[in-house]
Short mmCIF file of C-alpha atoms in Angstrom, two decimals:
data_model
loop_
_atom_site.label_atom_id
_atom_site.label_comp_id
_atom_site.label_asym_id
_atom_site.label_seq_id
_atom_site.Cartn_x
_atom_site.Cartn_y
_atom_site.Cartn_z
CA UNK U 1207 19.71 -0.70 -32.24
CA UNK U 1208 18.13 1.13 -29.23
CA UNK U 1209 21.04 2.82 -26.99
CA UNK U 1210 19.62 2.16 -23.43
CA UNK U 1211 20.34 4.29 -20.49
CA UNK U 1212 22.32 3.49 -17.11
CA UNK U 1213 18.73 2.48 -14.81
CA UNK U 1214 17.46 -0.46 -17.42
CA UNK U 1215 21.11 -1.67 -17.93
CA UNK U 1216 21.14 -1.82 -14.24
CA UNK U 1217 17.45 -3.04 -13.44
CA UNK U 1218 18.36 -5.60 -15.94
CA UNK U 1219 21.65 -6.93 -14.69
CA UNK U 1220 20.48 -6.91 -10.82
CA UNK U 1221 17.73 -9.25 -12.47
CA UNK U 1222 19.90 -11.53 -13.45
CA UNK U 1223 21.91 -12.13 -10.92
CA UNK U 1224 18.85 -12.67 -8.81
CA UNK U 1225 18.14 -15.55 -11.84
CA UNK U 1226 21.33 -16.86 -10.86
CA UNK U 1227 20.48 -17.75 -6.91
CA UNK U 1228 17.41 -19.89 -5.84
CA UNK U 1229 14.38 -18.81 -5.00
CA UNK U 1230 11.93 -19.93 -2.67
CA UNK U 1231 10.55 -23.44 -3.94
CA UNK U 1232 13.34 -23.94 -6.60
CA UNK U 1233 16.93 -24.03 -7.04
CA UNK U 1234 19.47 -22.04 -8.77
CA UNK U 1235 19.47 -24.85 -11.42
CA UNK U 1236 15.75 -25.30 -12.18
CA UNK U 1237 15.38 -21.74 -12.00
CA UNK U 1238 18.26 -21.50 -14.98
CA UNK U 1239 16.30 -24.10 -17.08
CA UNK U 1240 12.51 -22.34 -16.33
CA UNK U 1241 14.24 -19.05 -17.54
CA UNK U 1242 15.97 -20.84 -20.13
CA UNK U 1243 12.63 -22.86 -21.82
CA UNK U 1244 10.66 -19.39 -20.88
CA UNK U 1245 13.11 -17.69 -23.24
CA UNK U 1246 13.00 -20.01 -25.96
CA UNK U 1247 9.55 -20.22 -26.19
CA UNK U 1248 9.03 -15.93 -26.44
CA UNK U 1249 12.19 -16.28 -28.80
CA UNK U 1250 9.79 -18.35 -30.80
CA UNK U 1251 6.86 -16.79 -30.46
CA UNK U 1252 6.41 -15.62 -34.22
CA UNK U 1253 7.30 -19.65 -35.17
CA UNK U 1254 4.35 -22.11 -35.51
CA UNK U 1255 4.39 -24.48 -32.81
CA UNK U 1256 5.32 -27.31 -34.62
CA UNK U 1257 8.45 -25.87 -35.88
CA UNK U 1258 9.62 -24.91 -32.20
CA UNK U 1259 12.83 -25.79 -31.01
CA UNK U 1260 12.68 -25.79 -27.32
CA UNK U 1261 14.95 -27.07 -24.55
CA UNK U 1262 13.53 -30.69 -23.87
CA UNK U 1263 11.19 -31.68 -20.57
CA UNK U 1264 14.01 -33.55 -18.76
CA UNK U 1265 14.53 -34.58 -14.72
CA UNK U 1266 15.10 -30.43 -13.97
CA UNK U 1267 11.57 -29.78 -15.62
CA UNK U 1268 8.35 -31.86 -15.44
CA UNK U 1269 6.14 -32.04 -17.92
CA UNK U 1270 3.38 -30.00 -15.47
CA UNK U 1271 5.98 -27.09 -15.70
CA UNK U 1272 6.59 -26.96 -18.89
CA UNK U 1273 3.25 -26.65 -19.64
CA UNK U 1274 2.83 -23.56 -17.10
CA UNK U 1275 5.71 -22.18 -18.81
CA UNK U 1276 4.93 -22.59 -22.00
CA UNK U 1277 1.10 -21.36 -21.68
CA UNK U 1278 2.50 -17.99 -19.14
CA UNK U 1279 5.20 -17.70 -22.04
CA UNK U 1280 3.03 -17.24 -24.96
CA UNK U 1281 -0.61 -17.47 -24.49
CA UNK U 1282 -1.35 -16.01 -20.93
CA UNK U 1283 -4.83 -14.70 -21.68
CA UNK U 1284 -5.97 -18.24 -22.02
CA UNK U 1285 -5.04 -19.56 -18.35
CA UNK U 1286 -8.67 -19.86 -16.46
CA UNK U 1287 -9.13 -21.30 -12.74
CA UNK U 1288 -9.61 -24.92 -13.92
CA UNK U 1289 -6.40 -24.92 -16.09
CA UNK U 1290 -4.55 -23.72 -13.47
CA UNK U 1291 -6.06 -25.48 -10.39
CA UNK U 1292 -5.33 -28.51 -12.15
CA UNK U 1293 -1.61 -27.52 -12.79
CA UNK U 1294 -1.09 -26.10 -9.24
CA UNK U 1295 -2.94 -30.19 -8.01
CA UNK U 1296 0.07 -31.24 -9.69
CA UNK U 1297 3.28 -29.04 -8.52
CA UNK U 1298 2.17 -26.97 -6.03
CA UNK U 1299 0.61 -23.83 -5.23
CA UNK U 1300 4.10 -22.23 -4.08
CA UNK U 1301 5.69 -23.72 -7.00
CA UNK U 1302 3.07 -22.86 -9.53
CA UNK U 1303 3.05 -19.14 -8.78
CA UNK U 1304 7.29 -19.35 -8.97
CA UNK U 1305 7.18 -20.65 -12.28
CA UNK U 1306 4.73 -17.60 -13.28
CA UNK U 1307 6.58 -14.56 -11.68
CA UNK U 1308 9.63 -16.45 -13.31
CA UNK U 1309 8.37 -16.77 -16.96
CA UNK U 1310 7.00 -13.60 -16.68
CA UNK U 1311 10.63 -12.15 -15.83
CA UNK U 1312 12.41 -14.71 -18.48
CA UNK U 1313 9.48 -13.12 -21.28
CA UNK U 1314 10.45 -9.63 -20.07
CA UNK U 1315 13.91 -10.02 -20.76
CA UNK U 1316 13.60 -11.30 -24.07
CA UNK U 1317 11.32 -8.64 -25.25
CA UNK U 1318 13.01 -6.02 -24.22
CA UNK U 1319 16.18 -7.12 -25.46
CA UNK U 1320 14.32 -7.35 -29.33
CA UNK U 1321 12.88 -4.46 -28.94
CA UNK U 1322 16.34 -2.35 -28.87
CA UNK U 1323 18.15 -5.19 -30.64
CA UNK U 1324 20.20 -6.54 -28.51
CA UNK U 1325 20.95 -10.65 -27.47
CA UNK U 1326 19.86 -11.66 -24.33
CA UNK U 1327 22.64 -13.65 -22.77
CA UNK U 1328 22.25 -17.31 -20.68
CA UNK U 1329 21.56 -16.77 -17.16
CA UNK U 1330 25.11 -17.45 -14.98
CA UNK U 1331 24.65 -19.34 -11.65
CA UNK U 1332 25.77 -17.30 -8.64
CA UNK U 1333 29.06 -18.74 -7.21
CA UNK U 1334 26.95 -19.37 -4.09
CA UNK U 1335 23.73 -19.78 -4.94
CA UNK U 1336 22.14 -20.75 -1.60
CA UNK U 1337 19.20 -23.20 -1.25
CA UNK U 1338 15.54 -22.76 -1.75
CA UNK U 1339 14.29 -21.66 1.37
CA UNK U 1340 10.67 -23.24 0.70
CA UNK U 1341 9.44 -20.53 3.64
CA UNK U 1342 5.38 -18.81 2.58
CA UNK U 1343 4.88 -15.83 4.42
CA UNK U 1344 2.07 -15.60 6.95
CA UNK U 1345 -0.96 -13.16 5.87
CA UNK U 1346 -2.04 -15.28 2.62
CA UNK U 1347 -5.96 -15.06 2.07
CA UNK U 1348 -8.34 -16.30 -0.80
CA UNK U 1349 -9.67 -13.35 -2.56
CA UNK U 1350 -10.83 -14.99 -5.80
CA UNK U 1351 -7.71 -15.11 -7.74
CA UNK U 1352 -5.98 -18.96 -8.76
CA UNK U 1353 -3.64 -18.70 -5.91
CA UNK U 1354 -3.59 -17.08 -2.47
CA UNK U 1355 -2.34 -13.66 -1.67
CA UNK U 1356 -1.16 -11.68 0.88
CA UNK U 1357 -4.44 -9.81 2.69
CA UNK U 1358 -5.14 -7.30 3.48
CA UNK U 1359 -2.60 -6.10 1.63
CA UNK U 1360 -2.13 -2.11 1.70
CA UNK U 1361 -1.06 -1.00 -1.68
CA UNK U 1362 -2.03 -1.17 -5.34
CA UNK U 1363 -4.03 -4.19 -5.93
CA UNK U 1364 -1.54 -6.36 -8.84
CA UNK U 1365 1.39 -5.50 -6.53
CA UNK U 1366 0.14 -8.63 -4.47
CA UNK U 1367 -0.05 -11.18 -7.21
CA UNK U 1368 3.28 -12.62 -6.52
CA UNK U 1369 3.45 -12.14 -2.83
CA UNK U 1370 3.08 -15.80 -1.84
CA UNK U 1371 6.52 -16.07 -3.24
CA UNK U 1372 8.43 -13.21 -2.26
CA UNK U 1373 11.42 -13.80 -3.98
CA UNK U 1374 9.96 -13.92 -7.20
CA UNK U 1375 8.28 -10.76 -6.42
CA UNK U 1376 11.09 -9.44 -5.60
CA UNK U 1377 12.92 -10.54 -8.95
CA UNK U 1378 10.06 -9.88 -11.10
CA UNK U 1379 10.01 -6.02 -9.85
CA UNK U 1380 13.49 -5.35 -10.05
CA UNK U 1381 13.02 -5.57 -13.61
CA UNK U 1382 9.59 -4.13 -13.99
CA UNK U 1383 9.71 -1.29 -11.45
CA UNK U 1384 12.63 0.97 -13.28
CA UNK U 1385 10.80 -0.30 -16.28
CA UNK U 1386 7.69 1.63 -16.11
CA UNK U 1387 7.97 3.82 -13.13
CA UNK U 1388 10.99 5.37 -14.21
CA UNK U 1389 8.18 7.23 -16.21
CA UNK U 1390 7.45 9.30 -13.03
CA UNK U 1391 3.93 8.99 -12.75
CA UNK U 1392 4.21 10.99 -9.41
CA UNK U 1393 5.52 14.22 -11.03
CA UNK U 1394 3.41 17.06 -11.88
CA UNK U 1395 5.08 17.58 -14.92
CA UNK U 1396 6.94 14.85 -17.06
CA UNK U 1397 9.96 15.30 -17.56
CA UNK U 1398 10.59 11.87 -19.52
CA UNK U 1399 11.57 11.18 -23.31
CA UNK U 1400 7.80 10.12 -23.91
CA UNK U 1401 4.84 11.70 -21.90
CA UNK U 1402 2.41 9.88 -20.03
CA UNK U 1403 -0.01 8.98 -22.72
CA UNK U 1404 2.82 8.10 -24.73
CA UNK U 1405 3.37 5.43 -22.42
CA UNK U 1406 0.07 4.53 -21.81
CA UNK U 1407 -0.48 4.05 -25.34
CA UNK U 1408 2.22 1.76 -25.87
CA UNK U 1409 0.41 -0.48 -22.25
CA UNK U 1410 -2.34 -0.43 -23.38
CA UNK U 1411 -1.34 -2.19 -27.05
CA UNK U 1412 0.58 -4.33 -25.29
CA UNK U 1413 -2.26 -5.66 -22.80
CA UNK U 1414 -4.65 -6.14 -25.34
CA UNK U 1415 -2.53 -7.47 -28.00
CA UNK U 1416 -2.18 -10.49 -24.88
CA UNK U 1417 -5.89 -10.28 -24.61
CA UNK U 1418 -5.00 -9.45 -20.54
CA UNK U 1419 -8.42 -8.00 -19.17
CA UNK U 1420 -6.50 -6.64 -15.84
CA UNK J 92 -3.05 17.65 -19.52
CA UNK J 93 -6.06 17.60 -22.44
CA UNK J 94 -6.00 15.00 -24.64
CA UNK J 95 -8.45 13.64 -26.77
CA UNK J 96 -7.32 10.21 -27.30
CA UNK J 97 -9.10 7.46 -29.92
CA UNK J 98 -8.85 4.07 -27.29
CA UNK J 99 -9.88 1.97 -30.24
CA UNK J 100 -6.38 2.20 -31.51
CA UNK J 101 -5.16 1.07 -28.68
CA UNK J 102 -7.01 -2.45 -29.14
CA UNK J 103 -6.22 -2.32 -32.90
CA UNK J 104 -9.38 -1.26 -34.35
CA UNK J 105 -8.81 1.87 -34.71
CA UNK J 106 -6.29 4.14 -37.32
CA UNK J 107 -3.27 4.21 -35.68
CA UNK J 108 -2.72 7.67 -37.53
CA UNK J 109 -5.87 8.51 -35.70
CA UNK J 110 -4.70 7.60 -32.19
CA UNK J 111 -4.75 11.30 -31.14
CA UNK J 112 -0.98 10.92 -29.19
CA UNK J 113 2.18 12.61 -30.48
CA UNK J 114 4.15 9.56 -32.43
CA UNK J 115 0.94 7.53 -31.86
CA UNK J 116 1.24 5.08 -35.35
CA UNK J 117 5.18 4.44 -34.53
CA UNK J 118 4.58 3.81 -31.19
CA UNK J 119 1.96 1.14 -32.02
CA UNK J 120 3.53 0.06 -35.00
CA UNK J 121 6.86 -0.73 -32.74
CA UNK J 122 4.70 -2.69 -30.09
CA UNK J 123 2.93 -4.14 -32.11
CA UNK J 124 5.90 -5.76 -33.65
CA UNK J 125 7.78 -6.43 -30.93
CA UNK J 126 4.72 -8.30 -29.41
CA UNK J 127 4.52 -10.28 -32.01
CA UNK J 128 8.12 -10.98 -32.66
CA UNK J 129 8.62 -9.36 -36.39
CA UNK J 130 11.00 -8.14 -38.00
CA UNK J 131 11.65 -4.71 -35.91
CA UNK J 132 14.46 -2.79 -38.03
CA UNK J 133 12.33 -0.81 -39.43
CA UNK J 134 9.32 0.13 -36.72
CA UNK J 135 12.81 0.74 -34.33
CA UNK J 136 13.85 3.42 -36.65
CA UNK J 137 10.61 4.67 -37.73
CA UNK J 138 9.95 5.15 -33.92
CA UNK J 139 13.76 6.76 -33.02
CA UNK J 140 12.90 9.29 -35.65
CA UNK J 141 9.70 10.17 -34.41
CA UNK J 142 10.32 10.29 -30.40
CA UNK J 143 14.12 10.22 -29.79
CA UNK J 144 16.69 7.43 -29.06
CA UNK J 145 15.45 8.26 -25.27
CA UNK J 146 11.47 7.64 -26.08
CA UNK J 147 12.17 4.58 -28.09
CA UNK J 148 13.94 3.00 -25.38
CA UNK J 149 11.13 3.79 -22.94
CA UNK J 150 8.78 2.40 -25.73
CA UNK J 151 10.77 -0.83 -25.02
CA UNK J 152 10.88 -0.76 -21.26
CA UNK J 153 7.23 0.00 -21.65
CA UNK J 154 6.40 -3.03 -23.97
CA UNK J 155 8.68 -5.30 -21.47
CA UNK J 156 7.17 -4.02 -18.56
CA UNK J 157 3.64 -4.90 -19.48
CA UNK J 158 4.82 -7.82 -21.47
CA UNK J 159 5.79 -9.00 -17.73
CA UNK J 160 2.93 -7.64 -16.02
CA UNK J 161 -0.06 -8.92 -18.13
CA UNK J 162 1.57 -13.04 -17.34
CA UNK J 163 1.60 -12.35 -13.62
CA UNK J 164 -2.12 -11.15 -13.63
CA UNK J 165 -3.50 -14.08 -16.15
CA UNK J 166 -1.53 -16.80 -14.39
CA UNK J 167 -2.37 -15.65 -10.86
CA UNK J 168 -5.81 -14.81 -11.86
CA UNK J 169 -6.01 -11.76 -9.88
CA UNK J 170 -9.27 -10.06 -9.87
CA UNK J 171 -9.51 -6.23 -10.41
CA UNK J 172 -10.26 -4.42 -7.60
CA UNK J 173 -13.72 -2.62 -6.95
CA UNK J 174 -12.43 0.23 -7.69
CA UNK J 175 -11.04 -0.43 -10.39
CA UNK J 176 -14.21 -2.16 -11.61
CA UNK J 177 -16.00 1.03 -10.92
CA UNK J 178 -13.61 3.44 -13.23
CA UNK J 179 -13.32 0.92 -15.82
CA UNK J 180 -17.20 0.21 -16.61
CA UNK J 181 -17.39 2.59 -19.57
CA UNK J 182 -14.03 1.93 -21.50
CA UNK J 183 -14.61 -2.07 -20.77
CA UNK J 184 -17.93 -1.97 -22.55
CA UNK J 185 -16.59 0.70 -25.49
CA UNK J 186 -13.26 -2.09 -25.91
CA UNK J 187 -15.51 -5.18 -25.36
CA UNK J 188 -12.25 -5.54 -22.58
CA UNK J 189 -14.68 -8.20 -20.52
CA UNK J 190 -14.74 -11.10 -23.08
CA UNK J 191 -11.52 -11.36 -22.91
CA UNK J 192 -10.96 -14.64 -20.67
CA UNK J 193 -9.63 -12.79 -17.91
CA UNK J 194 -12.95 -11.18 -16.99
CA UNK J 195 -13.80 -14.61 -15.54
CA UNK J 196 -11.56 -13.87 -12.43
CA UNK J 197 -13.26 -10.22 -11.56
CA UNK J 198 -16.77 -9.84 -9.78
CA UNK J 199 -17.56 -7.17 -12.50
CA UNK J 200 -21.05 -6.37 -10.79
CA UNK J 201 -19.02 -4.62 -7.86
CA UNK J 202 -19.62 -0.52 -8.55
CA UNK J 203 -17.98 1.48 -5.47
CA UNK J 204 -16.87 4.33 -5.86
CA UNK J 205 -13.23 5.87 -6.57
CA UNK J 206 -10.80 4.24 -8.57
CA UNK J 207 -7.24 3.13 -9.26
CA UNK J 208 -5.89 6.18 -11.66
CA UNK J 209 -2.97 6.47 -10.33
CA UNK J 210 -0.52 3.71 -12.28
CA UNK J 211 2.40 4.81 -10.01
CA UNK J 212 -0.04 3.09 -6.95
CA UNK J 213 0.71 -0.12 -8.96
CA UNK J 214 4.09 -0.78 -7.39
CA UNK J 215 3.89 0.80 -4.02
CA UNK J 216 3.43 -2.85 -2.60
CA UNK J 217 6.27 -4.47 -4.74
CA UNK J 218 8.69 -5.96 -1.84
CA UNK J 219 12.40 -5.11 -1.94
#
């Protein structure tokens, strides 16, 4: 087993606990069973599909979001604009790019906690968990991607892919921020366990083992 | 920093002994497992002998991080930028990078100049 250090312990429970609350098109509920099918599917991801035991497509999940789950979950490379445009005709655009930022977070979780060995535990509802607030930000623009984005938007471009749902954003970088960026890619000198192309190694493998061309 | 680096290991056609980065081979050897969801005993300590406890468990952050980050860009579809476009031209046609299916969402015949280098620019627009 990996020992990890105080800011991905952290990163990781302040993630969550923000799995625990709703978000912005779904409940505290749905959002427990999307992280919870999201999880069983990476879990599985060595397994042949035939042999996988997943939780079942019941009244929390349709059978449209399973199938964005599942596909975000273990073969994102393959989603192209007429996959998706028919998936987001069915649930949504808001909903649609929820159930991405959330599988993404769920898949995140689970490989991290393999790769140190360690069990990743059920997500616990908040005691108050609030309500979906169902509120899109103004700003959104078409700029060639499957779902709108904030724009102009003034930072690094993938920063935006979320940000019609900003509470997924939100959720998906508390994780991911601490993750990579704890690297310090704004110091002159690195003063992390692995150095820069270390870490850029390891990306890179990672990206192209899930055929990602961003 | 000089560092000549093979990128063909990097989309696993290369010798991962040959990758040209300190701890290169456990490095990919422990992604590449954890990626695919084998048996990770042995790349884990392979890998904590070679860079540390410390540098393993930024290996893993590393492998989550992109493991997160590579879903949100394929099922948003977000398009590299033209800058982006521009830098990557060369390594995109040395790691045949555009026929993977994602190339479909970039106008690839945009060349401007500069260019996203800076990885640290990735999350300046995360919200809080």
């Amino acid at each position: 087993m990996i020992s990890v250090g105080s800011d991905y312990a952290v990163a990781i429970e302040e993630t969550r606990a923000r799995l625990g609350r709703s978000g912005t098109w779904f409940d505290a509920a749905v959002i427990g069973s999307i992280v919870a099918r999201a999880d069983a599917r990476s879990r599985q991801r060595h397994v042949a599909p035939w042999n996988h035991d997943l939780p079942v497509a019941n009244n929390t999940l349709g059978r449209s979001a399973c199938a964005v789950i599942d596909r975000i979950a273990c073969e994102p490379g393959s989603v192209d604009a007429a996959w998706a445009a028919e998936r987001i005709a069915e649930l949504g655009e808001g909903p649609y790019v929820e159930l991405v930022g959330t599988t993404a977070v769920a898949v995140a979780l689970r490989l991290f906690a393999d790769a140190v060995g360690t069990e990743v535990e059920p997500i616990s509802p908040a005691t108050t968990p609030g309500e979906a607030s169902r509120l899109t930000p103004d700003g959104l623009g078409d700029i060639g991607a499957h779902v709108k984005m904030l724009e102009p938007f003034p930072f690094a471009n993938v920063a935006r892919a979320l940000s019609q749902v900003p509470s997924a954003n939100t959720t998906f970088y508390t994780l991911v921020r601490p993750m990579y960026s704890a690297a310090g890619f704004d110091e002159l000198v690195w003063t992390t366990p692995l150095s820069r192309p270390q870490v850029e190694l390891v990306a890179a493998r990672v990206a192209a083992m899930n055929e990602c061309f961003y | 920093m000089d560092v000549e680096v093979n990128l063909d290991t990097a989309i696993g056609s290369g010798d991962p002994a040959e990758s040209g980065i300190a701890g290169g081979a456990e490095l990919l050897a422990f992604a590449e497992a954890a990626v695919r969801g084998a048996p990770l005993d042995g790349p884990r300590s392979v890998l904590i002998a070679s860079v540390g406890m410390d540098g393993a468990a930024q290996a893993a952050a590393t492998v989550a991080a992109f493991s997160g980050l590579v879903r949100v860009a394929d099922g948003t579809g977000i398009p590299i930028d033209e800058g982006l476009a521009s830098a990557s031209a060369e390594i995109r046609v040395q790691l045949d990078l555009d026929s993977f299916a994602g190339a479909a969402n970039s106008d690839l015949r945009a060349v401007v100049g500069g260019g996203a280098d800076d990885p640290m620019s990735l999350f300046g627009g995360a919200s809080s």
